[in-house]
Amino acid sequence: MPELPEVETVMRGLEPAMMNKEIKHVQKRRPDLRIPFPENLEKALEGRAVQSLTRRAKYILVHFDSDDVLVIHLGMSGRVLIVSDDDYQPEKHDHLILTMNDGTHIVYNDPRRFGMVFLVSQDGMLSHKAFKDMGSEPLGNDFNAPILKERLKGKKTSIKQALLDQRVVCGLGNIYVCEALYEAGISPKALAGSISLPRLEILTRKIKDVLARAIKAGGSSLKDFRQADGELGYFQHSFLVYDREGHVCKGCKEEGYDKPCVKRIVQSGRSTFYCMRRQKR
DNA sequence: CTACCATCCTGGTTGC
DNA sequence: TGCAACCAGGATGGTA
């Protein structure tokens, strides 16, 4: 589930619990993750102090007073929780536990096990396959309409699918793509390569806008998502089309239309929600 | 090279 | 109520 706003929220939540603290103990609890934990994880992390936390796309990066960077991806159902209980008992899907020098546990939990945890070196990070071909950060200055236009040039796929492609722009997932396309008034079925620059101007603006608002709201909590302190995000209450099939969208309602306009279709196996009145091309 | 599809998992929801 | 089928926010690797 977690897309950029959720990952950013988790990262920010982890800062007070990890920054300038030392990892005292590393406990792996599942040897059979899809991508097994690095063998040398304990050795690389125990005794190291956390210098900073950053985010790239949907990856949380933990930087240490060493060359190692701990990379965490939450997949579909992953969480990272701060647990301060003295008598904390690991739960079923608590796969990795980092205990800090103040006794706080940082718990990585992921029922579906689509997530991953690995190490990269600070210097070699950009050549790692996860980051090598990754597109611009949508909230950064190098994500703008001309760049998006260039990235979409010649693409015959739909704009919905193109925006989910992390090489075009990173950090977006199904929810925020649907929301941004709605706000930009662009059909999810529009051919990616054939959208005009002015419309891409609107789209890039709406992408940045919806992401920023979602971060402010602490992300969206559907089923699994929690902030690092266990709190729910609340941006799900602001969805305009996502998971609102059969409703009248906000824009139509404001114009006085009362016929259900939000439709659900399936594009390359995933749900797309859009307004059939306002997103015609 | 692009595009499409299946697949990795568990758990919650839906429908009979 | 019980159970089976279906569905889910992501990424990747294989095939066409």
PDB file of C-alpha atoms (C1' of nucleotides) in Angstrom:
ATOM      1  CA  MET A   1       0.000   0.000   0.000  1.00  0.00           C
ATOM      2  CA  PRO A   2       2.536   2.459   0.974  1.00  0.00           C
ATOM      3  CA  GLU A   3       3.234   5.027  -1.692  1.00  0.00           C
ATOM      4  CA  LEU A   4       5.417   8.095  -1.401  1.00  0.00           C
ATOM      5  CA  PRO A   5       3.344   9.956   1.225  1.00  0.00           C
ATOM      6  CA  GLU A   6       3.097   6.912   3.478  1.00  0.00           C
ATOM      7  CA  VAL A   7       6.807   6.182   3.195  1.00  0.00           C
ATOM      8  CA  GLU A   8       7.651   9.820   3.897  1.00  0.00           C
ATOM      9  CA  THR A   9       5.358   9.718   6.926  1.00  0.00           C
ATOM     10  CA  VAL A  10       7.013   6.592   8.299  1.00  0.00           C
ATOM     11  CA  MET A  11      10.474   8.029   7.715  1.00  0.00           C
ATOM     12  CA  ARG A  12       9.634  11.239   9.537  1.00  0.00           C
ATOM     13  CA  GLY A  13       8.119   9.251  12.376  1.00  0.00           C
ATOM     14  CA  LEU A  14      11.277   7.209  12.761  1.00  0.00           C
ATOM     15  CA  GLU A  15      13.550  10.235  13.015  1.00  0.00           C
ATOM     16  CA  PRO A  16      13.062  11.012  16.705  1.00  0.00           C
ATOM     17  CA  ALA A  17      13.442   7.353  17.648  1.00  0.00           C
ATOM     18  CA  MET A  18      16.573   6.675  15.593  1.00  0.00           C
ATOM     19  CA  MET A  19      18.507   9.866  14.931  1.00  0.00           C
ATOM     20  CA  ASN A  20      21.817  10.081  16.767  1.00  0.00           C
ATOM     21  CA  LYS A  21      21.079   6.808  18.510  1.00  0.00           C
ATOM     22  CA  GLU A  22      23.036   3.645  18.297  1.00  0.00           C
ATOM     23  CA  ILE A  23      21.766   0.271  17.199  1.00  0.00           C
ATOM     24  CA  LYS A  24      22.531  -2.057  20.055  1.00  0.00           C
ATOM     25  CA  HIS A  25      20.994  -5.248  18.771  1.00  0.00           C
ATOM     26  CA  VAL A  26      19.708  -6.665  15.490  1.00  0.00           C
ATOM     27  CA  GLN A  27      17.318  -9.604  15.507  1.00  0.00           C
ATOM     28  CA  LYS A  28      16.228 -11.320  12.303  1.00  0.00           C
ATOM     29  CA  ARG A  29      13.173 -13.497  12.712  1.00  0.00           C
ATOM     30  CA  ARG A  30      12.527 -14.811   9.188  1.00  0.00           C
ATOM     31  CA  PRO A  31      15.163 -16.459   7.085  1.00  0.00           C
ATOM     32  CA  ASP A  32      12.752 -17.042   4.208  1.00  0.00           C
ATOM     33  CA  LEU A  33      11.757 -13.607   3.020  1.00  0.00           C
ATOM     34  CA  ARG A  34      11.561 -13.267  -0.747  1.00  0.00           C
ATOM     35  CA  ILE A  35      14.753 -11.299  -0.511  1.00  0.00           C
ATOM     36  CA  PRO A  36      16.490 -12.744   2.529  1.00  0.00           C
ATOM     37  CA  PHE A  37      18.070 -10.307   4.971  1.00  0.00           C
ATOM     38  CA  PRO A  38      21.757  -9.655   4.300  1.00  0.00           C
ATOM     39  CA  GLU A  39      23.901 -12.195   6.085  1.00  0.00           C
ATOM     40  CA  ASN A  40      26.108  -9.541   7.611  1.00  0.00           C
ATOM     41  CA  LEU A  41      23.238  -7.337   8.789  1.00  0.00           C
ATOM     42  CA  GLU A  42      24.031  -7.678  12.498  1.00  0.00           C
ATOM     43  CA  LYS A  43      27.688  -7.080  11.959  1.00  0.00           C
ATOM     44  CA  ALA A  44      27.087  -4.073   9.735  1.00  0.00           C
ATOM     45  CA  LEU A  45      24.581  -2.374  12.026  1.00  0.00           C
ATOM     46  CA  GLU A  46      25.300  -3.262  15.653  1.00  0.00           C
ATOM     47  CA  GLY A  47      27.223  -0.477  17.338  1.00  0.00           C
ATOM     48  CA  ARG A  48      26.559   2.002  14.533  1.00  0.00           C
ATOM     49  CA  ALA A  49      24.959   5.376  15.152  1.00  0.00           C
ATOM     50  CA  VAL A  50      22.178   6.605  12.897  1.00  0.00           C
ATOM     51  CA  GLN A  51      23.164   9.876  11.289  1.00  0.00           C
ATOM     52  CA  SER A  52      20.139  10.610   9.164  1.00  0.00           C
ATOM     53  CA  LEU A  53      17.052   9.177   7.521  1.00  0.00           C
ATOM     54  CA  THR A  54      16.098  10.014   3.966  1.00  0.00           C
ATOM     55  CA  ARG A  55      13.688   8.736   1.365  1.00  0.00           C
ATOM     56  CA  ARG A  56      14.114   7.895  -2.302  1.00  0.00           C
ATOM     57  CA  ALA A  57      10.881   6.984  -4.091  1.00  0.00           C
ATOM     58  CA  LYS A  58       9.201   4.424  -1.837  1.00  0.00           C
ATOM     59  CA  TYR A  59      12.424   3.433  -0.111  1.00  0.00           C
ATOM     60  CA  ILE A  60      13.435   4.537   3.383  1.00  0.00           C
ATOM     61  CA  LEU A  61      17.190   5.036   3.694  1.00  0.00           C
ATOM     62  CA  VAL A  62      18.953   4.909   7.049  1.00  0.00           C
ATOM     63  CA  HIS A  63      22.424   6.445   7.020  1.00  0.00           C
ATOM     64  CA  PHE A  64      25.071   5.559   9.603  1.00  0.00           C
ATOM     65  CA  ASP A  65      28.477   6.634  10.778  1.00  0.00           C
ATOM     66  CA  SER A  66      29.774   4.057   8.329  1.00  0.00           C
ATOM     67  CA  ASP A  67      29.535   3.550   4.592  1.00  0.00           C
ATOM     68  CA  ASP A  68      26.459   1.328   4.906  1.00  0.00           C
ATOM     69  CA  VAL A  69      22.947   2.465   4.095  1.00  0.00           C
ATOM     70  CA  LEU A  70      20.028   0.407   5.341  1.00  0.00           C
ATOM     71  CA  VAL A  71      17.307   0.339   2.697  1.00  0.00           C
ATOM     72  CA  ILE A  72      13.730  -0.512   3.634  1.00  0.00           C
ATOM     73  CA  HIS A  73      10.836  -1.001   1.221  1.00  0.00           C
ATOM     74  CA  LEU A  74       7.401  -1.642   2.669  1.00  0.00           C
ATOM     75  CA  GLY A  75       5.977  -3.530  -0.312  1.00  0.00           C
ATOM     76  CA  MET A  76       2.207  -3.763  -0.022  1.00  0.00           C
ATOM     77  CA  SER A  77       1.686  -4.476   3.642  1.00  0.00           C
ATOM     78  CA  GLY A  78       4.886  -3.471   5.414  1.00  0.00           C
ATOM     79  CA  ARG A  79       5.107  -1.342   8.539  1.00  0.00           C
ATOM     80  CA  VAL A  80       7.887  -0.013  10.661  1.00  0.00           C
ATOM     81  CA  LEU A  81       6.785   0.597  14.228  1.00  0.00           C
ATOM     82  CA  ILE A  82       8.447   2.164  17.235  1.00  0.00           C
ATOM     83  CA  VAL A  83       7.872  -0.038  20.267  1.00  0.00           C
ATOM     84  CA  SER A  84       8.907   1.266  23.655  1.00  0.00           C
ATOM     85  CA  ASP A  85       7.363  -1.497  25.797  1.00  0.00           C
ATOM     86  CA  ASP A  86       9.804  -3.140  28.154  1.00  0.00           C
ATOM     87  CA  ASP A  87       8.017  -6.446  27.789  1.00  0.00           C
ATOM     88  CA  TYR A  88       7.522  -6.337  24.032  1.00  0.00           C
ATOM     89  CA  GLN A  89       6.825  -9.773  22.574  1.00  0.00           C
ATOM     90  CA  PRO A  90       7.390 -10.050  18.823  1.00  0.00           C
ATOM     91  CA  GLU A  91       4.247 -10.775  16.847  1.00  0.00           C
ATOM     92  CA  LYS A  92       3.745 -13.182  14.009  1.00  0.00           C
ATOM     93  CA  HIS A  93       4.941 -10.981  11.171  1.00  0.00           C
ATOM     94  CA  ASP A  94       7.596  -9.000  13.019  1.00  0.00           C
ATOM     95  CA  HIS A  95      10.496  -9.970  10.768  1.00  0.00           C
ATOM     96  CA  LEU A  96      13.261  -7.656  11.923  1.00  0.00           C
ATOM     97  CA  ILE A  97      13.844  -5.922  15.244  1.00  0.00           C
ATOM     98  CA  LEU A  98      16.412  -3.204  15.739  1.00  0.00           C
ATOM     99  CA  THR A  99      16.943  -2.354  19.387  1.00  0.00           C
ATOM    100  CA  MET A 100      18.397   1.089  20.003  1.00  0.00           C
ATOM    101  CA  ASN A 101      20.694   2.009  22.860  1.00  0.00           C
ATOM    102  CA  ASP A 102      17.796   3.602  24.757  1.00  0.00           C
ATOM    103  CA  GLY A 103      15.910   0.305  24.689  1.00  0.00           C
ATOM    104  CA  THR A 104      13.413   1.293  21.997  1.00  0.00           C
ATOM    105  CA  HIS A 105      12.632  -1.359  19.419  1.00  0.00           C
ATOM    106  CA  ILE A 106      12.249  -0.511  15.742  1.00  0.00           C
ATOM    107  CA  VAL A 107      10.078  -3.296  14.385  1.00  0.00           C
ATOM    108  CA  TYR A 108       9.731  -4.168  10.713  1.00  0.00           C
ATOM    109  CA  ASN A 109       6.471  -6.061  10.181  1.00  0.00           C
ATOM    110  CA  ASP A 110       5.136  -7.333   6.853  1.00  0.00           C
ATOM    111  CA  PRO A 111       2.395  -9.990   6.610  1.00  0.00           C
ATOM    112  CA  ARG A 112       2.500 -10.336   2.834  1.00  0.00           C
ATOM    113  CA  ARG A 113       6.276 -10.265   2.675  1.00  0.00           C
ATOM    114  CA  PHE A 114       6.394  -8.194  -0.495  1.00  0.00           C
ATOM    115  CA  GLY A 115       8.698  -5.737   1.197  1.00  0.00           C
ATOM    116  CA  MET A 116      12.457  -5.859   1.417  1.00  0.00           C
ATOM    117  CA  VAL A 117      15.372  -4.830   3.568  1.00  0.00           C
ATOM    118  CA  PHE A 118      18.896  -4.658   2.226  1.00  0.00           C
ATOM    119  CA  LEU A 119      22.193  -2.847   2.534  1.00  0.00           C
ATOM    120  CA  VAL A 120      23.951  -0.704  -0.013  1.00  0.00           C
ATOM    121  CA  SER A 121      27.101   1.330   0.267  1.00  0.00           C
ATOM    122  CA  GLN A 122      26.685   5.075   0.284  1.00  0.00           C
ATOM    123  CA  ASP A 123      28.889   5.383  -2.788  1.00  0.00           C
ATOM    124  CA  GLY A 124      27.501   2.468  -4.740  1.00  0.00           C
ATOM    125  CA  MET A 125      23.885   3.199  -4.039  1.00  0.00           C
ATOM    126  CA  LEU A 126      23.030   4.794  -7.344  1.00  0.00           C
ATOM    127  CA  SER A 127      24.307   1.855  -9.308  1.00  0.00           C
ATOM    128  CA  HIS A 128      22.196  -0.601  -7.333  1.00  0.00           C
ATOM    129  CA  LYS A 129      19.471  -2.059  -9.515  1.00  0.00           C
ATOM    130  CA  ALA A 130      16.730  -0.603  -7.325  1.00  0.00           C
ATOM    131  CA  PHE A 131      17.873   2.953  -8.004  1.00  0.00           C
ATOM    132  CA  LYS A 132      19.745   2.773 -11.296  1.00  0.00           C
ATOM    133  CA  ASP A 133      16.887   3.513 -13.688  1.00  0.00           C
ATOM    134  CA  MET A 134      14.649   5.344 -11.283  1.00  0.00           C
ATOM    135  CA  GLY A 135      12.845   8.468 -12.485  1.00  0.00           C
ATOM    136  CA  SER A 136      12.673  11.897 -10.851  1.00  0.00           C
ATOM    137  CA  GLU A 137      11.329  12.523  -7.394  1.00  0.00           C
ATOM    138  CA  PRO A 138       7.884  13.974  -8.053  1.00  0.00           C
ATOM    139  CA  LEU A 139       8.286  16.623  -5.351  1.00  0.00           C
ATOM    140  CA  GLY A 140      11.690  17.706  -6.647  1.00  0.00           C
ATOM    141  CA  ASN A 141      12.507  20.505  -9.075  1.00  0.00           C
ATOM    142  CA  ASP A 142      13.565  18.077 -11.760  1.00  0.00           C
ATOM    143  CA  PHE A 143      10.046  16.774 -12.079  1.00  0.00           C
ATOM    144  CA  ASN A 144       8.233  19.163 -14.390  1.00  0.00           C
ATOM    145  CA  ALA A 145       6.149  19.109 -17.545  1.00  0.00           C
ATOM    146  CA  PRO A 146       8.970  19.249 -20.129  1.00  0.00           C
ATOM    147  CA  ILE A 147      10.809  16.417 -18.411  1.00  0.00           C
ATOM    148  CA  LEU A 148       7.635  14.361 -18.121  1.00  0.00           C
ATOM    149  CA  LYS A 149       6.884  15.061 -21.778  1.00  0.00           C
ATOM    150  CA  GLU A 150      10.305  13.740 -22.706  1.00  0.00           C
ATOM    151  CA  ARG A 151       9.834  10.643 -20.556  1.00  0.00           C
ATOM    152  CA  LEU A 152       6.477   9.874 -22.145  1.00  0.00           C
ATOM    153  CA  LYS A 153       7.588  10.493 -25.712  1.00  0.00           C
ATOM    154  CA  GLY A 154       6.582   7.634 -27.979  1.00  0.00           C
ATOM    155  CA  LYS A 155       4.912   5.681 -25.196  1.00  0.00           C
ATOM    156  CA  LYS A 156       1.881   3.814 -26.481  1.00  0.00           C
ATOM    157  CA  THR A 157       0.743   2.747 -23.080  1.00  0.00           C
ATOM    158  CA  SER A 158      -1.936   4.584 -21.090  1.00  0.00           C
ATOM    159  CA  ILE A 159      -1.028   7.528 -18.899  1.00  0.00           C
ATOM    160  CA  LYS A 160      -2.240   5.526 -15.884  1.00  0.00           C
ATOM    161  CA  GLN A 161       0.237   2.760 -16.530  1.00  0.00           C
ATOM    162  CA  ALA A 162       2.999   5.161 -17.460  1.00  0.00           C
ATOM    163  CA  LEU A 163       2.711   7.025 -14.156  1.00  0.00           C
ATOM    164  CA  LEU A 164       2.964   3.756 -12.256  1.00  0.00           C
ATOM    165  CA  ASP A 165       6.258   3.033 -14.025  1.00  0.00           C
ATOM    166  CA  GLN A 166       8.924   4.076 -11.524  1.00  0.00           C
ATOM    167  CA  ARG A 167      11.316   4.888 -14.369  1.00  0.00           C
ATOM    168  CA  VAL A 168       9.005   7.646 -15.594  1.00  0.00           C
ATOM    169  CA  VAL A 169       8.432   9.223 -12.210  1.00  0.00           C
ATOM    170  CA  CYS A 170       8.998   7.453  -8.929  1.00  0.00           C
ATOM    171  CA  GLY A 171       6.995   7.188  -5.741  1.00  0.00           C
ATOM    172  CA  LEU A 172       3.516   7.074  -7.231  1.00  0.00           C
ATOM    173  CA  GLY A 173       1.237   4.087  -6.817  1.00  0.00           C
ATOM    174  CA  ASN A 174      -2.309   3.216  -7.725  1.00  0.00           C
ATOM    175  CA  ILE A 175      -4.066   5.567  -5.333  1.00  0.00           C
ATOM    176  CA  TYR A 176      -2.223   8.791  -6.007  1.00  0.00           C
ATOM    177  CA  VAL A 177      -2.117   8.213  -9.759  1.00  0.00           C
ATOM    178  CA  CYS A 178      -5.910   7.919  -9.788  1.00  0.00           C
ATOM    179  CA  GLU A 179      -6.309  11.009  -7.641  1.00  0.00           C
ATOM    180  CA  ALA A 180      -3.847  13.137  -9.622  1.00  0.00           C
ATOM    181  CA  LEU A 181      -5.383  12.183 -12.982  1.00  0.00           C
ATOM    182  CA  TYR A 182      -8.810  13.076 -11.657  1.00  0.00           C
ATOM    183  CA  GLU A 183      -7.677  16.440 -10.394  1.00  0.00           C
ATOM    184  CA  ALA A 184      -5.946  17.139 -13.695  1.00  0.00           C
ATOM    185  CA  GLY A 185      -9.044  16.107 -15.640  1.00  0.00           C
ATOM    186  CA  ILE A 186      -7.110  13.582 -17.714  1.00  0.00           C
ATOM    187  CA  SER A 187      -8.515  10.217 -18.734  1.00  0.00           C
ATOM    188  CA  PRO A 188      -6.536   7.305 -17.313  1.00  0.00           C
ATOM    189  CA  LYS A 189      -6.895   5.707 -20.742  1.00  0.00           C
ATOM    190  CA  ALA A 190      -5.259   8.609 -22.590  1.00  0.00           C
ATOM    191  CA  LEU A 191      -2.201   7.591 -24.582  1.00  0.00           C
ATOM    192  CA  ALA A 192       0.828   8.589 -22.548  1.00  0.00           C
ATOM    193  CA  GLY A 193       2.796   9.903 -25.496  1.00  0.00           C
ATOM    194  CA  SER A 194       0.040  12.068 -26.875  1.00  0.00           C
ATOM    195  CA  ILE A 195      -0.772  14.381 -23.977  1.00  0.00           C
ATOM    196  CA  SER A 196      -0.006  18.039 -24.709  1.00  0.00           C
ATOM    197  CA  LEU A 197       2.526  20.038 -22.752  1.00  0.00           C
ATOM    198  CA  PRO A 198      -0.082  22.369 -21.223  1.00  0.00           C
ATOM    199  CA  ARG A 199      -2.025  19.390 -19.914  1.00  0.00           C
ATOM    200  CA  LEU A 200       1.160  17.872 -18.549  1.00  0.00           C
ATOM    201  CA  GLU A 201       1.769  21.186 -16.767  1.00  0.00           C
ATOM    202  CA  ILE A 202      -1.507  20.712 -14.975  1.00  0.00           C
ATOM    203  CA  LEU A 203      -0.779  17.061 -14.296  1.00  0.00           C
ATOM    204  CA  THR A 204       2.658  17.646 -12.759  1.00  0.00           C
ATOM    205  CA  ARG A 205       1.195  20.392 -10.597  1.00  0.00           C
ATOM    206  CA  LYS A 206      -1.618  18.140  -9.410  1.00  0.00           C
ATOM    207  CA  ILE A 207       0.753  15.263  -8.689  1.00  0.00           C
ATOM    208  CA  LYS A 208       2.913  17.471  -6.481  1.00  0.00           C
ATOM    209  CA  ASP A 209      -0.155  18.946  -4.887  1.00  0.00           C
ATOM    210  CA  VAL A 210      -1.896  15.702  -3.988  1.00  0.00           C
ATOM    211  CA  LEU A 211       1.319  14.182  -2.630  1.00  0.00           C
ATOM    212  CA  ALA A 212       2.009  17.227  -0.477  1.00  0.00           C
ATOM    213  CA  ARG A 213      -1.505  17.198   0.938  1.00  0.00           C
ATOM    214  CA  ALA A 214      -1.304  13.471   1.647  1.00  0.00           C
ATOM    215  CA  ILE A 215       1.986  13.910   3.513  1.00  0.00           C
ATOM    216  CA  LYS A 216       0.390  16.646   5.607  1.00  0.00           C
ATOM    217  CA  ALA A 217      -2.400  14.230   6.477  1.00  0.00           C
ATOM    218  CA  GLY A 218       0.046  11.533   7.559  1.00  0.00           C
ATOM    219  CA  GLY A 219      -0.635   9.358   4.511  1.00  0.00           C
ATOM    220  CA  SER A 220      -3.646   7.173   3.777  1.00  0.00           C
ATOM    221  CA  SER A 221      -4.669   4.266   5.999  1.00  0.00           C
ATOM    222  CA  LEU A 222      -6.707   1.682   4.146  1.00  0.00           C
ATOM    223  CA  LYS A 223      -6.093  -1.713   5.645  1.00  0.00           C
ATOM    224  CA  ASP A 224      -2.561  -1.985   6.833  1.00  0.00           C
ATOM    225  CA  PHE A 225      -0.928   1.366   6.937  1.00  0.00           C
ATOM    226  CA  ARG A 226       0.141   2.892  10.228  1.00  0.00           C
ATOM    227  CA  GLN A 227       2.513   5.721  10.998  1.00  0.00           C
ATOM    228  CA  ALA A 228       5.644   4.707  12.914  1.00  0.00           C
ATOM    229  CA  ASP A 229       3.967   5.628  16.187  1.00  0.00           C
ATOM    230  CA  GLY A 230       1.003   3.400  15.332  1.00  0.00           C
ATOM    231  CA  GLU A 231      -1.339   6.283  14.498  1.00  0.00           C
ATOM    232  CA  LEU A 232      -3.533   6.144  11.407  1.00  0.00           C
ATOM    233  CA  GLY A 233      -3.062   8.489   8.480  1.00  0.00           C
ATOM    234  CA  TYR A 234      -6.226  10.255   7.429  1.00  0.00           C
ATOM    235  CA  PHE A 235      -5.828  11.238   3.774  1.00  0.00           C
ATOM    236  CA  GLN A 236      -8.184   8.377   2.800  1.00  0.00           C
ATOM    237  CA  HIS A 237     -11.015  10.688   3.824  1.00  0.00           C
ATOM    238  CA  SER A 238      -9.896  13.075   1.093  1.00  0.00           C
ATOM    239  CA  PHE A 239     -10.003  10.608  -1.796  1.00  0.00           C
ATOM    240  CA  LEU A 240     -12.033  12.071  -4.631  1.00  0.00           C
ATOM    241  CA  VAL A 241     -12.245   8.969  -6.836  1.00  0.00           C
ATOM    242  CA  TYR A 242     -10.148   6.158  -5.390  1.00  0.00           C
ATOM    243  CA  ASP A 243     -12.406   3.381  -4.057  1.00  0.00           C
ATOM    244  CA  ARG A 244     -15.472   5.551  -4.728  1.00  0.00           C
ATOM    245  CA  GLU A 245     -17.081   3.598  -7.543  1.00  0.00           C
ATOM    246  CA  GLY A 246     -20.712   4.563  -8.048  1.00  0.00           C
ATOM    247  CA  HIS A 247     -20.454   7.856  -6.154  1.00  0.00           C
ATOM    248  CA  VAL A 248     -20.889  11.343  -7.563  1.00  0.00           C
ATOM    249  CA  CYS A 249     -17.488  13.004  -7.574  1.00  0.00           C
ATOM    250  CA  LYS A 250     -16.901  16.294  -5.810  1.00  0.00           C
ATOM    251  CA  GLY A 251     -16.546  18.309  -9.000  1.00  0.00           C
ATOM    252  CA  CYS A 252     -19.756  16.979 -10.494  1.00  0.00           C
ATOM    253  CA  LYS A 253     -21.628  17.506  -7.249  1.00  0.00           C
ATOM    254  CA  GLU A 254     -20.514  21.118  -7.156  1.00  0.00           C
ATOM    255  CA  GLU A 255     -21.847  21.560 -10.668  1.00  0.00           C
ATOM    256  CA  GLY A 256     -25.182  20.158  -9.617  1.00  0.00           C
ATOM    257  CA  TYR A 257     -24.946  16.746 -11.268  1.00  0.00           C
ATOM    258  CA  ASP A 258     -26.320  13.904  -9.219  1.00  0.00           C
ATOM    259  CA  LYS A 259     -25.777  10.860 -11.419  1.00  0.00           C
ATOM    260  CA  PRO A 260     -23.056   8.490 -10.257  1.00  0.00           C
ATOM    261  CA  CYS A 261     -19.974   9.348 -12.299  1.00  0.00           C
ATOM    262  CA  VAL A 262     -17.084   7.519 -10.650  1.00  0.00           C
ATOM    263  CA  LYS A 263     -16.282   4.377 -12.558  1.00  0.00           C
ATOM    264  CA  ARG A 264     -13.930   1.511 -11.858  1.00  0.00           C
ATOM    265  CA  ILE A 265     -12.056  -0.141 -14.695  1.00  0.00           C
ATOM    266  CA  VAL A 266      -9.151  -2.566 -14.733  1.00  0.00           C
ATOM    267  CA  GLN A 267      -5.908  -1.561 -16.437  1.00  0.00           C
ATOM    268  CA  SER A 268      -3.146  -4.142 -16.598  1.00  0.00           C
ATOM    269  CA  GLY A 269      -4.720  -6.027 -13.784  1.00  0.00           C
ATOM    270  CA  ARG A 270      -5.250  -3.170 -11.341  1.00  0.00           C
ATOM    271  CA  SER A 271      -8.211  -1.042 -10.459  1.00  0.00           C
ATOM    272  CA  THR A 272      -8.480   2.446 -11.870  1.00  0.00           C
ATOM    273  CA  PHE A 273     -11.071   4.865 -10.542  1.00  0.00           C
ATOM    274  CA  TYR A 274     -12.037   7.946 -12.517  1.00  0.00           C
ATOM    275  CA  CYS A 275     -14.906  10.292 -13.302  1.00  0.00           C
ATOM    276  CA  MET A 276     -16.453   9.426 -16.643  1.00  0.00           C
ATOM    277  CA  ARG A 277     -17.716  12.999 -17.081  1.00  0.00           C
ATOM    278  CA  ARG A 278     -14.632  14.996 -16.233  1.00  0.00           C
ATOM    279  CA  GLN A 279     -11.894  12.691 -17.539  1.00  0.00           C
ATOM    280  CA  LYS A 280     -12.902  12.050 -21.118  1.00  0.00           C
ATOM    281  CA  ARG A 281      -9.571  12.387 -22.858  1.00  0.00           C
TER     282      ARG A 281
ATOM    283  C1'  DC B   1      13.453  -1.686 -26.865  1.00  0.00           C
ATOM    284  C1'  DT B   2       8.459  -1.768 -25.318  1.00  0.00           C
ATOM    285  C1'  DA B   3       4.480  -4.030 -23.637  1.00  0.00           C
ATOM    286  C1'  DC B   4       2.010  -7.480 -21.296  1.00  0.00           C
ATOM    287  C1'  DC B   5       1.406 -10.989 -17.794  1.00  0.00           C
ATOM    288  C1'  DA B   6       2.114 -13.930 -13.974  1.00  0.00           C
ATOM    289  C1'  DT B   7       3.964 -14.248  -9.627  1.00  0.00           C
ATOM    290  C1'  DC B   8       5.535 -13.597  -4.962  1.00  0.00           C
ATOM    291  C1'  DC B   9       2.321 -13.774   0.064  1.00  0.00           C
ATOM    292  C1'  DT B  10      -1.328 -13.210   3.818  1.00  0.00           C
ATOM    293  C1'  DG B  11      -5.523 -11.576   5.444  1.00  0.00           C
ATOM    294  C1'  DG B  12      -9.792  -9.184   5.003  1.00  0.00           C
ATOM    295  C1'  DT B  13     -14.128  -8.966   2.521  1.00  0.00           C
ATOM    296  C1'  DT B  14     -17.801 -10.731  -0.274  1.00  0.00           C
ATOM    297  C1'  DG B  15     -21.077 -13.893  -1.883  1.00  0.00           C
ATOM    298  C1'  DC B  16     -23.303 -18.275  -1.873  1.00  0.00           C
TER     299       DC B  16
ATOM    300  C1'  DT C   1     -22.267 -19.400  10.339  1.00  0.00           C
ATOM    301  C1'  DG C   2     -19.039 -21.585   7.211  1.00  0.00           C
ATOM    302  C1'  DC C   3     -16.329 -21.725   3.525  1.00  0.00           C
ATOM    303  C1'  DA C   4     -14.456 -20.657  -0.932  1.00  0.00           C
ATOM    304  C1'  DA C   5     -13.375 -17.265  -4.116  1.00  0.00           C
ATOM    305  C1'  DC C   6     -11.695 -12.987  -4.840  1.00  0.00           C
ATOM    306  C1'  DC C   7      -9.230  -8.824  -4.031  1.00  0.00           C
ATOM    307  C1'  DA C   8      -5.478  -5.563  -2.295  1.00  0.00           C
ATOM    308  C1'  DG C   9      -1.358  -0.107  -2.016  1.00  0.00           C
ATOM    309  C1'  DG C  10       4.355  -3.002  -5.480  1.00  0.00           C
ATOM    310  C1'  DA C  11       8.149  -4.695  -8.074  1.00  0.00           C
ATOM    311  C1'  DT C  12      10.237  -7.883 -11.047  1.00  0.00           C
ATOM    312  C1'  DG C  13      11.462 -11.234 -14.337  1.00  0.00           C
ATOM    313  C1'  DG C  14      10.029 -13.825 -18.232  1.00  0.00           C
ATOM    314  C1'  DT C  15       8.046 -13.870 -22.736  1.00  0.00           C
ATOM    315  C1'  DA C  16       6.231 -12.038 -26.972  1.00  0.00           C
TER     316       DA C  16
END
